[in-house]
Amino acid sequence: MKASLLLALVCTAVLAAGARADVPREPEALVRKVQEYAQKATAMAKTTFSMVQESEVAQQARQWLSDNMDLAKQRLAWLKEQLVELWKRTPAA
């Protein structure tokens, strides 16, 4: 999860906890409410992230990246070979 999204969730939790605090002079109550909201937000984010990771689209994307990474490595190796040959043919100045 991006840090900016997590920060936004924490700020929202703080604002919501402040709005719902029964006695504004008790910081412990506010802290407890913020912790509860943060725990709920974290659990929701973990659940969502797990669902996205396990989705078929994510699995297909990982497979595509894996397949194309091998092709990219092959092309890079070929390019290196070509550059070595070119370097050997170039006369020294």
mmCIF file as gemmi writes it, N, C-alpha and C atoms, coordinates in Angstrom:
data_model
loop_
_atom_site.group_PDB
_atom_site.id
_atom_site.type_symbol
_atom_site.label_atom_id
_atom_site.label_alt_id
_atom_site.label_comp_id
_atom_site.label_asym_id
_atom_site.label_entity_id
_atom_site.label_seq_id
_atom_site.pdbx_PDB_ins_code
_atom_site.Cartn_x
_atom_site.Cartn_y
_atom_site.Cartn_z
_atom_site.occupancy
_atom_site.B_iso_or_equiv
_atom_site.pdbx_formal_charge
_atom_site.auth_seq_id
_atom_site.auth_asym_id
_atom_site.pdbx_PDB_model_num
ATOM 1 N N . MET Axp A 1 ? 0.852 -1.164 0 1 0 ? 1 A 1
ATOM 2 C CA . MET Axp A 1 ? 0 0 0 1 0 ? 1 A 1
ATOM 3 C C . MET Axp A 1 ? 0.895 1.221 0 1 0 ? 1 A 1
ATOM 4 N N . LYS Axp A 2 ? 0.505 2.221 -0.726 1 0 ? 2 A 1
ATOM 5 C CA . LYS Axp A 2 ? 1.298 3.432 -0.793 1 0 ? 2 A 1
ATOM 6 C C . LYS Axp A 2 ? 1.22 4.177 0.528 1 0 ? 2 A 1
ATOM 7 N N . ALA Axp A 3 ? 2.306 4.816 0.859 1 0 ? 3 A 1
ATOM 8 C CA . ALA Axp A 3 ? 2.384 5.541 2.123 1 0 ? 3 A 1
ATOM 9 C C . ALA Axp A 3 ? 1.392 6.701 2.153 1 0 ? 3 A 1
ATOM 10 N N . SER Axp A 4 ? 1.17 7.352 1.027 1 0 ? 4 A 1
ATOM 11 C CA . SER Axp A 4 ? 0.247 8.481 1.001 1 0 ? 4 A 1
ATOM 12 C C . SER Axp A 4 ? -1.189 8.047 1.299 1 0 ? 4 A 1
ATOM 13 N N . LEU Axp A 5 ? -1.565 6.865 0.808 1 0 ? 5 A 1
ATOM 14 C CA . LEU Axp A 5 ? -2.907 6.355 1.083 1 0 ? 5 A 1
ATOM 15 C C . LEU Axp A 5 ? -3.05 5.993 2.549 1 0 ? 5 A 1
ATOM 16 N N . LEU Axp A 6 ? -2.021 5.38 3.112 1 0 ? 6 A 1
ATOM 17 C CA . LEU Axp A 6 ? -2.057 5.029 4.528 1 0 ? 6 A 1
ATOM 18 C C . LEU Axp A 6 ? -2.113 6.284 5.388 1 0 ? 6 A 1
ATOM 19 N N . LEU Axp A 7 ? -1.365 7.307 5.021 1 0 ? 7 A 1
ATOM 20 C CA . LEU Axp A 7 ? -1.39 8.571 5.751 1 0 ? 7 A 1
ATOM 21 C C . LEU Axp A 7 ? -2.778 9.2 5.683 1 0 ? 7 A 1
ATOM 22 N N . ALA Axp A 8 ? -3.4 9.145 4.525 1 0 ? 8 A 1
ATOM 23 C CA . ALA Axp A 8 ? -4.752 9.693 4.375 1 0 ? 8 A 1
ATOM 24 C C . ALA Axp A 8 ? -5.746 8.936 5.253 1 0 ? 8 A 1
ATOM 25 N N . LEU Axp A 9 ? -5.596 7.623 5.321 1 0 ? 9 A 1
ATOM 26 C CA . LEU Axp A 9 ? -6.478 6.832 6.177 1 0 ? 9 A 1
ATOM 27 C C . LEU Axp A 9 ? -6.288 7.176 7.646 1 0 ? 9 A 1
ATOM 28 N N . VAL Axp A 10 ? -5.045 7.35 8.069 1 0 ? 10 A 1
ATOM 29 C CA . VAL Axp A 10 ? -4.777 7.698 9.462 1 0 ? 10 A 1
ATOM 30 C C . VAL Axp A 10 ? -5.346 9.08 9.788 1 0 ? 10 A 1
ATOM 31 N N . CYS Axp A 11 ? -5.158 10.035 8.89 1 0 ? 11 A 1
ATOM 32 C CA . CYS Axp A 11 ? -5.709 11.381 9.12 1 0 ? 11 A 1
ATOM 33 C C . CYS Axp A 11 ? -7.23 11.341 9.199 1 0 ? 11 A 1
ATOM 34 N N . THR Axp A 12 ? -7.843 10.566 8.338 1 0 ? 12 A 1
ATOM 35 C CA . THR Axp A 12 ? -9.299 10.423 8.378 1 0 ? 12 A 1
ATOM 36 C C . THR Axp A 12 ? -9.734 9.788 9.689 1 0 ? 12 A 1
ATOM 37 N N . ALA Axp A 13 ? -8.981 8.796 10.153 1 0 ? 13 A 1
ATOM 38 C CA . ALA Axp A 13 ? -9.305 8.15 11.426 1 0 ? 13 A 1
ATOM 39 C C . ALA Axp A 13 ? -9.19 9.13 12.577 1 0 ? 13 A 1
ATOM 40 N N . VAL Axp A 14 ? -8.172 9.961 12.547 1 0 ? 14 A 1
ATOM 41 C CA . VAL Axp A 14 ? -7.997 10.958 13.613 1 0 ? 14 A 1
ATOM 42 C C . VAL Axp A 14 ? -9.154 11.943 13.61 1 0 ? 14 A 1
ATOM 43 N N . LEU Axp A 15 ? -9.527 12.415 12.442 1 0 ? 15 A 1
ATOM 44 C CA . LEU Axp A 15 ? -10.637 13.359 12.353 1 0 ? 15 A 1
ATOM 45 C C . LEU Axp A 15 ? -11.951 12.719 12.793 1 0 ? 15 A 1
ATOM 46 N N . ALA Axp A 16 ? -12.178 11.5 12.361 1 0 ? 16 A 1
ATOM 47 C CA . ALA Axp A 16 ? -13.412 10.812 12.74 1 0 ? 16 A 1
ATOM 48 C C . ALA Axp A 16 ? -13.438 10.528 14.235 1 0 ? 16 A 1
ATOM 49 N N . ALA Axp A 17 ? -12.297 10.135 14.782 1 0 ? 17 A 1
ATOM 50 C CA . ALA Axp A 17 ? -12.247 9.859 16.214 1 0 ? 17 A 1
ATOM 51 C C . ALA Axp A 17 ? -12.473 11.14 17.006 1 0 ? 17 A 1
ATOM 52 N N . GLY Axp A 18 ? -11.922 12.229 16.538 1 0 ? 18 A 1
ATOM 53 C CA . GLY Axp A 18 ? -12.132 13.513 17.216 1 0 ? 18 A 1
ATOM 54 C C . GLY Axp A 18 ? -13.582 13.937 17.165 1 0 ? 18 A 1
ATOM 55 N N . ALA Axp A 19 ? -14.23 13.669 16.059 1 0 ? 19 A 1
ATOM 56 C CA . ALA Axp A 19 ? -15.637 14.053 15.919 1 0 ? 19 A 1
ATOM 57 C C . ALA Axp A 19 ? -16.537 13.174 16.775 1 0 ? 19 A 1
ATOM 58 N N . ARG Axp A 20 ? -16.132 11.922 16.978 1 0 ? 20 A 1
ATOM 59 C CA . ARG Axp A 20 ? -16.968 10.993 17.725 1 0 ? 20 A 1
ATOM 60 C C . ARG Axp A 20 ? -16.614 10.912 19.205 1 0 ? 20 A 1
ATOM 61 N N . ALA Axp A 21 ? -15.532 11.556 19.622 1 0 ? 21 A 1
ATOM 62 C CA . ALA Axp A 21 ? -15.12 11.474 21.023 1 0 ? 21 A 1
ATOM 63 C C . ALA Axp A 21 ? -16.197 12.093 21.908 1 0 ? 21 A 1
ATOM 64 N N . ASP Axp A 22 ? -16.629 11.329 22.897 1 0 ? 22 A 1
ATOM 65 C CA . ASP Axp A 22 ? -17.676 11.81 23.798 1 0 ? 22 A 1
ATOM 66 C C . ASP Axp A 22 ? -17.162 12.919 24.697 1 0 ? 22 A 1
ATOM 67 N N . VAL Axp A 23 ? -15.997 12.727 25.262 1 0 ? 23 A 1
ATOM 68 C CA . VAL Axp A 23 ? -15.411 13.708 26.168 1 0 ? 23 A 1
ATOM 69 C C . VAL Axp A 23 ? -14.097 14.167 25.542 1 0 ? 23 A 1
ATOM 70 N N . PRO Axp A 24 ? -14.058 15.38 25.005 1 0 ? 24 A 1
ATOM 71 C CA . PRO Axp A 24 ? -12.865 15.829 24.301 1 0 ? 24 A 1
ATOM 72 C C . PRO Axp A 24 ? -11.649 16.01 25.203 1 0 ? 24 A 1
ATOM 73 N N . ARG Axp A 25 ? -11.839 16.038 26.512 1 0 ? 25 A 1
ATOM 74 C CA . ARG Axp A 25 ? -10.708 16.26 27.409 1 0 ? 25 A 1
ATOM 75 C C . ARG Axp A 25 ? -9.996 14.964 27.785 1 0 ? 25 A 1
ATOM 76 N N . GLU Axp A 26 ? -10.455 13.848 27.291 1 0 ? 26 A 1
ATOM 77 C CA . GLU Axp A 26 ? -9.821 12.57 27.592 1 0 ? 26 A 1
ATOM 78 C C . GLU Axp A 26 ? -9.007 12.103 26.385 1 0 ? 26 A 1
ATOM 79 N N . PRO Axp A 27 ? -7.711 12.363 26.409 1 0 ? 27 A 1
ATOM 80 C CA . PRO Axp A 27 ? -6.89 11.956 25.253 1 0 ? 27 A 1
ATOM 81 C C . PRO Axp A 27 ? -6.775 10.438 25.113 1 0 ? 27 A 1
ATOM 82 N N . GLU Axp A 28 ? -6.939 9.695 26.208 1 0 ? 28 A 1
ATOM 83 C CA . GLU Axp A 28 ? -6.845 8.243 26.119 1 0 ? 28 A 1
ATOM 84 C C . GLU Axp A 28 ? -7.954 7.672 25.239 1 0 ? 28 A 1
ATOM 85 N N . ALA Axp A 29 ? -9.153 8.248 25.39 1 0 ? 29 A 1
ATOM 86 C CA . ALA Axp A 29 ? -10.274 7.787 24.561 1 0 ? 29 A 1
ATOM 87 C C . ALA Axp A 29 ? -10.008 8.069 23.085 1 0 ? 29 A 1
ATOM 88 N N . LEU Axp A 30 ? -9.472 9.23 22.825 1 0 ? 30 A 1
ATOM 89 C CA . LEU Axp A 30 ? -9.147 9.599 21.442 1 0 ? 30 A 1
ATOM 90 C C . LEU Axp A 30 ? -8.076 8.662 20.885 1 0 ? 30 A 1
ATOM 91 N N . VAL Axp A 31 ? -7.065 8.379 21.678 1 0 ? 31 A 1
ATOM 92 C CA . VAL Axp A 31 ? -5.991 7.487 21.239 1 0 ? 31 A 1
ATOM 93 C C . VAL Axp A 31 ? -6.543 6.095 20.96 1 0 ? 31 A 1
ATOM 94 N N . ARG Axp A 32 ? -7.407 5.593 21.827 1 0 ? 32 A 1
ATOM 95 C CA . ARG Axp A 32 ? -8.005 4.267 21.616 1 0 ? 32 A 1
ATOM 96 C C . ARG Axp A 32 ? -8.81 4.231 20.328 1 0 ? 32 A 1
ATOM 97 N N . LYS Axp A 33 ? -9.589 5.27 20.1 1 0 ? 33 A 1
ATOM 98 C CA . LYS Axp A 33 ? -10.412 5.303 18.887 1 0 ? 33 A 1
ATOM 99 C C . LYS Axp A 33 ? -9.529 5.351 17.638 1 0 ? 33 A 1
ATOM 100 N N . VAL Axp A 34 ? -8.468 6.147 17.687 1 0 ? 34 A 1
ATOM 101 C CA . VAL Axp A 34 ? -7.562 6.225 16.541 1 0 ? 34 A 1
ATOM 102 C C . VAL Axp A 34 ? -6.91 4.872 16.303 1 0 ? 34 A 1
ATOM 103 N N . GLN Axp A 35 ? -6.503 4.205 17.377 1 0 ? 35 A 1
ATOM 104 C CA . GLN Axp A 35 ? -5.893 2.891 17.225 1 0 ? 35 A 1
ATOM 105 C C . GLN Axp A 35 ? -6.882 1.894 16.63 1 0 ? 35 A 1
ATOM 106 N N . GLU Axp A 36 ? -8.133 1.944 17.071 1 0 ? 36 A 1
ATOM 107 C CA . GLU Axp A 36 ? -9.148 1.044 16.521 1 0 ? 36 A 1
ATOM 108 C C . GLU Axp A 36 ? -9.348 1.301 15.034 1 0 ? 36 A 1
ATOM 109 N N . TYR Axp A 37 ? -9.469 2.569 14.661 1 0 ? 37 A 1
ATOM 110 C CA . TYR Axp A 37 ? -9.647 2.905 13.247 1 0 ? 37 A 1
ATOM 111 C C . TYR Axp A 37 ? -8.424 2.489 12.435 1 0 ? 37 A 1
ATOM 112 N N . ALA Axp A 38 ? -7.234 2.702 12.977 1 0 ? 38 A 1
ATOM 113 C CA . ALA Axp A 38 ? -6.016 2.323 12.255 1 0 ? 38 A 1
ATOM 114 C C . ALA Axp A 38 ? -5.955 0.811 12.075 1 0 ? 38 A 1
ATOM 115 N N . GLN Axp A 39 ? -6.339 0.052 13.108 1 0 ? 39 A 1
ATOM 116 C CA . GLN Axp A 39 ? -6.339 -1.403 12.999 1 0 ? 39 A 1
ATOM 117 C C . GLN Axp A 39 ? -7.349 -1.871 11.962 1 0 ? 39 A 1
ATOM 118 N N . LYS Axp A 40 ? -8.525 -1.262 11.948 1 0 ? 40 A 1
ATOM 119 C CA . LYS Axp A 40 ? -9.532 -1.638 10.952 1 0 ? 40 A 1
ATOM 120 C C . LYS Axp A 40 ? -9.062 -1.301 9.545 1 0 ? 40 A 1
ATOM 121 N N . ALA Axp A 41 ? -8.464 -0.117 9.401 1 0 ? 41 A 1
ATOM 122 C CA . ALA Axp A 41 ? -7.975 0.282 8.075 1 0 ? 41 A 1
ATOM 123 C C . ALA Axp A 41 ? -6.85 -0.633 7.609 1 0 ? 41 A 1
ATOM 124 N N . THR Axp A 42 ? -5.967 -1.002 8.517 1 0 ? 42 A 1
ATOM 125 C CA . THR Axp A 42 ? -4.869 -1.901 8.165 1 0 ? 42 A 1
ATOM 126 C C . THR Axp A 42 ? -5.396 -3.271 7.763 1 0 ? 42 A 1
ATOM 127 N N . ALA Axp A 43 ? -6.35 -3.781 8.525 1 0 ? 43 A 1
ATOM 128 C CA . ALA Axp A 43 ? -6.927 -5.088 8.195 1 0 ? 43 A 1
ATOM 129 C C . ALA Axp A 43 ? -7.615 -5.048 6.836 1 0 ? 43 A 1
ATOM 130 N N . MET Axp A 44 ? -8.332 -3.971 6.574 1 0 ? 44 A 1
ATOM 131 C CA . MET Axp A 44 ? -9.026 -3.844 5.284 1 0 ? 44 A 1
ATOM 132 C C . MET Axp A 44 ? -8.017 -3.756 4.141 1 0 ? 44 A 1
ATOM 133 N N . ALA Axp A 45 ? -6.949 -2.997 4.351 1 0 ? 45 A 1
ATOM 134 C CA . ALA Axp A 45 ? -5.93 -2.867 3.31 1 0 ? 45 A 1
ATOM 135 C C . ALA Axp A 45 ? -5.246 -4.201 3.046 1 0 ? 45 A 1
ATOM 136 N N . LYS Axp A 46 ? -4.937 -4.953 4.105 1 0 ? 46 A 1
ATOM 137 C CA . LYS Axp A 46 ? -4.305 -6.267 3.925 1 0 ? 46 A 1
ATOM 138 C C . LYS Axp A 46 ? -5.22 -7.219 3.168 1 0 ? 46 A 1
ATOM 139 N N . THR Axp A 47 ? -6.498 -7.197 3.528 1 0 ? 47 A 1
ATOM 140 C CA . THR Axp A 47 ? -7.46 -8.065 2.85 1 0 ? 47 A 1
ATOM 141 C C . THR Axp A 47 ? -7.561 -7.716 1.374 1 0 ? 47 A 1
ATOM 142 N N . THR Axp A 48 ? -7.663 -6.439 1.094 1 0 ? 48 A 1
ATOM 143 C CA . THR Axp A 48 ? -7.769 -5.983 -0.296 1 0 ? 48 A 1
ATOM 144 C C . THR Axp A 48 ? -6.51 -6.341 -1.076 1 0 ? 48 A 1
ATOM 145 N N . PHE Axp A 49 ? -5.352 -6.111 -0.474 1 0 ? 49 A 1
ATOM 146 C CA . PHE Axp A 49 ? -4.095 -6.42 -1.149 1 0 ? 49 A 1
ATOM 147 C C . PHE Axp A 49 ? -3.986 -7.907 -1.436 1 0 ? 49 A 1
ATOM 148 N N . SER Axp A 50 ? -4.397 -8.744 -0.486 1 0 ? 50 A 1
ATOM 149 C CA . SER Axp A 50 ? -4.366 -10.189 -0.688 1 0 ? 50 A 1
ATOM 150 C C . SER Axp A 50 ? -5.293 -10.609 -1.826 1 0 ? 50 A 1
ATOM 151 N N . MET Axp A 51 ? -6.479 -10.013 -1.862 1 0 ? 51 A 1
ATOM 152 C CA . MET Axp A 51 ? -7.427 -10.337 -2.936 1 0 ? 51 A 1
ATOM 153 C C . MET Axp A 51 ? -6.865 -9.949 -4.291 1 0 ? 51 A 1
ATOM 154 N N . VAL Axp A 52 ? -6.201 -8.802 -4.359 1 0 ? 52 A 1
ATOM 155 C CA . VAL Axp A 52 ? -5.629 -8.353 -5.629 1 0 ? 52 A 1
ATOM 156 C C . VAL Axp A 52 ? -4.499 -9.286 -6.045 1 0 ? 52 A 1
ATOM 157 N N . GLN Axp A 53 ? -3.648 -9.671 -5.091 1 0 ? 53 A 1
ATOM 158 C CA . GLN Axp A 53 ? -2.536 -10.56 -5.416 1 0 ? 53 A 1
ATOM 159 C C . GLN Axp A 53 ? -3.014 -11.913 -5.908 1 0 ? 53 A 1
ATOM 160 N N . GLU Axp A 54 ? -4.109 -12.398 -5.368 1 0 ? 54 A 1
ATOM 161 C CA . GLU Axp A 54 ? -4.606 -13.719 -5.724 1 0 ? 54 A 1
ATOM 162 C C . GLU Axp A 54 ? -5.501 -13.703 -6.96 1 0 ? 54 A 1
ATOM 163 N N . SER Axp A 55 ? -5.824 -12.538 -7.467 1 0 ? 55 A 1
ATOM 164 C CA . SER Axp A 55 ? -6.738 -12.464 -8.599 1 0 ? 55 A 1
ATOM 165 C C . SER Axp A 55 ? -6.106 -13.065 -9.852 1 0 ? 55 A 1
ATOM 166 N N . GLU Axp A 56 ? -6.966 -13.486 -10.751 1 0 ? 56 A 1
ATOM 167 C CA . GLU Axp A 56 ? -6.503 -14.101 -11.995 1 0 ? 56 A 1
ATOM 168 C C . GLU Axp A 56 ? -5.734 -13.094 -12.847 1 0 ? 56 A 1
ATOM 169 N N . VAL Axp A 57 ? -6.162 -11.862 -12.838 1 0 ? 57 A 1
ATOM 170 C CA . VAL Axp A 57 ? -5.486 -10.822 -13.625 1 0 ? 57 A 1
ATOM 171 C C . VAL Axp A 57 ? -4.06 -10.633 -13.122 1 0 ? 57 A 1
ATOM 172 N N . ALA Axp A 58 ? -3.882 -10.611 -11.806 1 0 ? 58 A 1
ATOM 173 C CA . ALA Axp A 58 ? -2.543 -10.45 -11.24 1 0 ? 58 A 1
ATOM 174 C C . ALA Axp A 58 ? -1.663 -11.639 -11.597 1 0 ? 58 A 1
ATOM 175 N N . GLN Axp A 59 ? -2.227 -12.826 -11.547 1 0 ? 59 A 1
ATOM 176 C CA . GLN Axp A 59 ? -1.46 -14.015 -11.896 1 0 ? 59 A 1
ATOM 177 C C . GLN Axp A 59 ? -1.051 -13.987 -13.368 1 0 ? 59 A 1
ATOM 178 N N . GLN Axp A 60 ? -1.96 -13.545 -14.226 1 0 ? 60 A 1
ATOM 179 C CA . GLN Axp A 60 ? -1.636 -13.44 -15.649 1 0 ? 60 A 1
ATOM 180 C C . GLN Axp A 60 ? -0.565 -12.377 -15.882 1 0 ? 60 A 1
ATOM 181 N N . ALA Axp A 61 ? -0.651 -11.277 -15.157 1 0 ? 61 A 1
ATOM 182 C CA . ALA Axp A 61 ? 0.34 -10.212 -15.303 1 0 ? 61 A 1
ATOM 183 C C . ALA Axp A 61 ? 1.724 -10.705 -14.865 1 0 ? 61 A 1
ATOM 184 N N . ARG Axp A 62 ? 1.786 -11.43 -13.746 1 0 ? 62 A 1
ATOM 185 C CA . ARG Axp A 62 ? 3.068 -11.973 -13.302 1 0 ? 62 A 1
ATOM 186 C C . ARG Axp A 62 ? 3.638 -12.953 -14.328 1 0 ? 62 A 1
ATOM 187 N N . GLN Axp A 63 ? 2.787 -13.775 -14.915 1 0 ? 63 A 1
ATOM 188 C CA . GLN Axp A 63 ? 3.243 -14.732 -15.924 1 0 ? 63 A 1
ATOM 189 C C . GLN Axp A 63 ? 3.757 -13.994 -17.155 1 0 ? 63 A 1
ATOM 190 N N . TRP Axp A 64 ? 3.04 -12.955 -17.588 1 0 ? 64 A 1
ATOM 191 C CA . TRP Axp A 64 ? 3.453 -12.182 -18.746 1 0 ? 64 A 1
ATOM 192 C C . TRP Axp A 64 ? 4.808 -11.522 -18.494 1 0 ? 64 A 1
ATOM 193 N N . LEU Axp A 65 ? 4.972 -10.935 -17.303 1 0 ? 65 A 1
ATOM 194 C CA . LEU Axp A 65 ? 6.251 -10.301 -16.976 1 0 ? 65 A 1
ATOM 195 C C . LEU Axp A 65 ? 7.376 -11.325 -16.945 1 0 ? 65 A 1
ATOM 196 N N . SER Axp A 66 ? 7.095 -12.485 -16.391 1 0 ? 66 A 1
ATOM 197 C CA . SER Axp A 66 ? 8.106 -13.533 -16.332 1 0 ? 66 A 1
ATOM 198 C C . SER Axp A 66 ? 8.519 -13.97 -17.733 1 0 ? 66 A 1
ATOM 199 N N . ASP Axp A 67 ? 7.548 -14.198 -18.598 1 0 ? 67 A 1
ATOM 200 C CA . ASP Axp A 67 ? 7.839 -14.618 -19.971 1 0 ? 67 A 1
ATOM 201 C C . ASP Axp A 67 ? 8.629 -13.55 -20.726 1 0 ? 67 A 1
ATOM 202 N N . ASN Axp A 68 ? 8.213 -12.313 -20.591 1 0 ? 68 A 1
ATOM 203 C CA . ASN Axp A 68 ? 8.873 -11.243 -21.33 1 0 ? 68 A 1
ATOM 204 C C . ASN Axp A 68 ? 10.225 -10.882 -20.736 1 0 ? 68 A 1
ATOM 205 N N . MET Axp A 69 ? 10.441 -11.152 -19.458 1 0 ? 69 A 1
ATOM 206 C CA . MET Axp A 69 ? 11.744 -10.907 -18.857 1 0 ? 69 A 1
ATOM 207 C C . MET Axp A 69 ? 12.776 -11.83 -19.48 1 0 ? 69 A 1
ATOM 208 N N . ASP Axp A 70 ? 12.408 -13.078 -19.721 1 0 ? 70 A 1
ATOM 209 C CA . ASP Axp A 70 ? 13.319 -14.014 -20.367 1 0 ? 70 A 1
ATOM 210 C C . ASP Axp A 70 ? 13.669 -13.539 -21.779 1 0 ? 70 A 1
ATOM 211 N N . LEU Axp A 71 ? 12.68 -13.061 -22.506 1 0 ? 71 A 1
ATOM 212 C CA . LEU Axp A 71 ? 12.925 -12.551 -23.851 1 0 ? 71 A 1
ATOM 213 C C . LEU Axp A 71 ? 13.834 -11.325 -23.809 1 0 ? 71 A 1
ATOM 214 N N . ALA Axp A 72 ? 13.593 -10.435 -22.856 1 0 ? 72 A 1
ATOM 215 C CA . ALA Axp A 72 ? 14.43 -9.239 -22.728 1 0 ? 72 A 1
ATOM 216 C C . ALA Axp A 72 ? 15.872 -9.622 -22.395 1 0 ? 72 A 1
ATOM 217 N N . LYS Axp A 73 ? 16.059 -10.617 -21.545 1 0 ? 73 A 1
ATOM 218 C CA . LYS Axp A 73 ? 17.409 -11.072 -21.206 1 0 ? 73 A 1
ATOM 219 C C . LYS Axp A 73 ? 18.102 -11.654 -22.431 1 0 ? 73 A 1
ATOM 220 N N . GLN Axp A 74 ? 17.366 -12.396 -23.239 1 0 ? 74 A 1
ATOM 221 C CA . GLN Axp A 74 ? 17.946 -12.971 -24.454 1 0 ? 74 A 1
ATOM 222 C C . GLN Axp A 74 ? 18.387 -11.876 -25.416 1 0 ? 74 A 1
ATOM 223 N N . ARG Axp A 75 ? 17.542 -10.879 -25.582 1 0 ? 75 A 1
ATOM 224 C CA . ARG Axp A 75 ? 17.88 -9.779 -26.498 1 0 ? 75 A 1
ATOM 225 C C . ARG Axp A 75 ? 19.054 -8.962 -25.976 1 0 ? 75 A 1
ATOM 226 N N . LEU Axp A 76 ? 19.133 -8.781 -24.673 1 0 ? 76 A 1
ATOM 227 C CA . LEU Axp A 76 ? 20.257 -8.058 -24.088 1 0 ? 76 A 1
ATOM 228 C C . LEU Axp A 76 ? 21.556 -8.837 -24.286 1 0 ? 76 A 1
ATOM 229 N N . ALA Axp A 77 ? 21.517 -10.138 -24.122 1 0 ? 77 A 1
ATOM 230 C CA . ALA Axp A 77 ? 22.704 -10.971 -24.343 1 0 ? 77 A 1
ATOM 231 C C . ALA Axp A 77 ? 23.145 -10.875 -25.8 1 0 ? 77 A 1
ATOM 232 N N . TRP Axp A 78 ? 22.2 -10.909 -26.733 1 0 ? 78 A 1
ATOM 233 C CA . TRP Axp A 78 ? 22.531 -10.791 -28.156 1 0 ? 78 A 1
ATOM 234 C C . TRP Axp A 78 ? 23.169 -9.432 -28.435 1 0 ? 78 A 1
ATOM 235 N N . LEU Axp A 79 ? 22.598 -8.375 -27.839 1 0 ? 79 A 1
ATOM 236 C CA . LEU Axp A 79 ? 23.14 -7.027 -28.04 1 0 ? 79 A 1
ATOM 237 C C . LEU Axp A 79 ? 24.556 -6.929 -27.5 1 0 ? 79 A 1
ATOM 238 N N . LYS Axp A 80 ? 24.81 -7.533 -26.352 1 0 ? 80 A 1
ATOM 239 C CA . LYS Axp A 80 ? 26.168 -7.524 -25.794 1 0 ? 80 A 1
ATOM 240 C C . LYS Axp A 80 ? 27.142 -8.219 -26.736 1 0 ? 80 A 1
ATOM 241 N N . GLU Axp A 81 ? 26.725 -9.354 -27.3 1 0 ? 81 A 1
ATOM 242 C CA . GLU Axp A 81 ? 27.587 -10.071 -28.243 1 0 ? 81 A 1
ATOM 243 C C . GLU Axp A 81 ? 27.907 -9.2 -29.447 1 0 ? 81 A 1
ATOM 244 N N . GLN Axp A 82 ? 26.892 -8.511 -29.956 1 0 ? 82 A 1
ATOM 245 C CA . GLN Axp A 82 ? 27.101 -7.643 -31.114 1 0 ? 82 A 1
ATOM 246 C C . GLN Axp A 82 ? 28.059 -6.501 -30.788 1 0 ? 82 A 1
ATOM 247 N N . LEU Axp A 83 ? 27.921 -5.938 -29.607 1 0 ? 83 A 1
ATOM 248 C CA . LEU Axp A 83 ? 28.811 -4.844 -29.212 1 0 ? 83 A 1
ATOM 249 C C . LEU Axp A 83 ? 30.246 -5.324 -29.016 1 0 ? 83 A 1
ATOM 250 N N . VAL Axp A 84 ? 30.419 -6.532 -28.493 1 0 ? 84 A 1
ATOM 251 C CA . VAL Axp A 84 ? 31.765 -7.088 -28.332 1 0 ? 84 A 1
ATOM 252 C C . VAL Axp A 84 ? 32.408 -7.28 -29.703 1 0 ? 84 A 1
ATOM 253 N N . GLU Axp A 85 ? 31.649 -7.811 -30.639 1 0 ? 85 A 1
ATOM 254 C CA . GLU Axp A 85 ? 32.174 -8.005 -32.001 1 0 ? 85 A 1
ATOM 255 C C . GLU Axp A 85 ? 32.521 -6.66 -32.638 1 0 ? 85 A 1
ATOM 256 N N . LEU Axp A 86 ? 31.672 -5.683 -32.467 1 0 ? 86 A 1
ATOM 257 C CA . LEU Axp A 86 ? 31.931 -4.35 -33.02 1 0 ? 86 A 1
ATOM 258 C C . LEU Axp A 86 ? 33.174 -3.752 -32.384 1 0 ? 86 A 1
ATOM 259 N N . TRP Axp A 87 ? 33.34 -3.948 -31.104 1 0 ? 87 A 1
ATOM 260 C CA . TRP Axp A 87 ? 34.497 -3.417 -30.382 1 0 ? 87 A 1
ATOM 261 C C . TRP Axp A 87 ? 35.795 -4.054 -30.901 1 0 ? 87 A 1
ATOM 262 N N . LYS Axp A 88 ? 35.725 -5.349 -31.198 1 0 ? 88 A 1
ATOM 263 C CA . LYS Axp A 88 ? 36.909 -6.052 -31.704 1 0 ? 88 A 1
ATOM 264 C C . LYS Axp A 88 ? 37.288 -5.546 -33.085 1 0 ? 88 A 1
ATOM 265 N N . ARG Axp A 89 ? 36.326 -5.201 -33.917 1 0 ? 89 A 1
ATOM 266 C CA . ARG Axp A 89 ? 36.574 -4.756 -35.283 1 0 ? 89 A 1
ATOM 267 C C . ARG Axp A 89 ? 37.039 -3.313 -35.363 1 0 ? 89 A 1
ATOM 268 N N . THR Axp A 90 ? 36.729 -2.506 -34.361 1 0 ? 90 A 1
ATOM 269 C CA . THR Axp A 90 ? 37.083 -1.091 -34.389 1 0 ? 90 A 1
ATOM 270 C C . THR Axp A 90 ? 38.587 -0.938 -34.197 1 0 ? 90 A 1
ATOM 271 N N . PRO Axp A 91 ? 39.253 -0.248 -35.137 1 0 ? 91 A 1
ATOM 272 C CA . PRO Axp A 91 ? 40.712 -0.065 -34.99 1 0 ? 91 A 1
ATOM 273 C C . PRO Axp A 91 ? 41.026 0.881 -33.838 1 0 ? 91 A 1
ATOM 274 N N . ALA Axp A 92 ? 42.141 0.616 -33.181 1 0 ? 92 A 1
ATOM 275 C CA . ALA Axp A 92 ? 42.564 1.485 -32.067 1 0 ? 92 A 1
ATOM 276 C C . ALA Axp A 92 ? 43.024 2.829 -32.615 1 0 ? 92 A 1
ATOM 277 N N . ALA Axp A 93 ? 42.747 3.875 -31.905 1 0 ? 93 A 1
ATOM 278 C CA . ALA Axp A 93 ? 43.101 5.213 -32.386 1 0 ? 93 A 1
ATOM 279 C C . ALA Axp A 93 ? 44.526 5.563 -32.071 1 0 ? 93 A 1
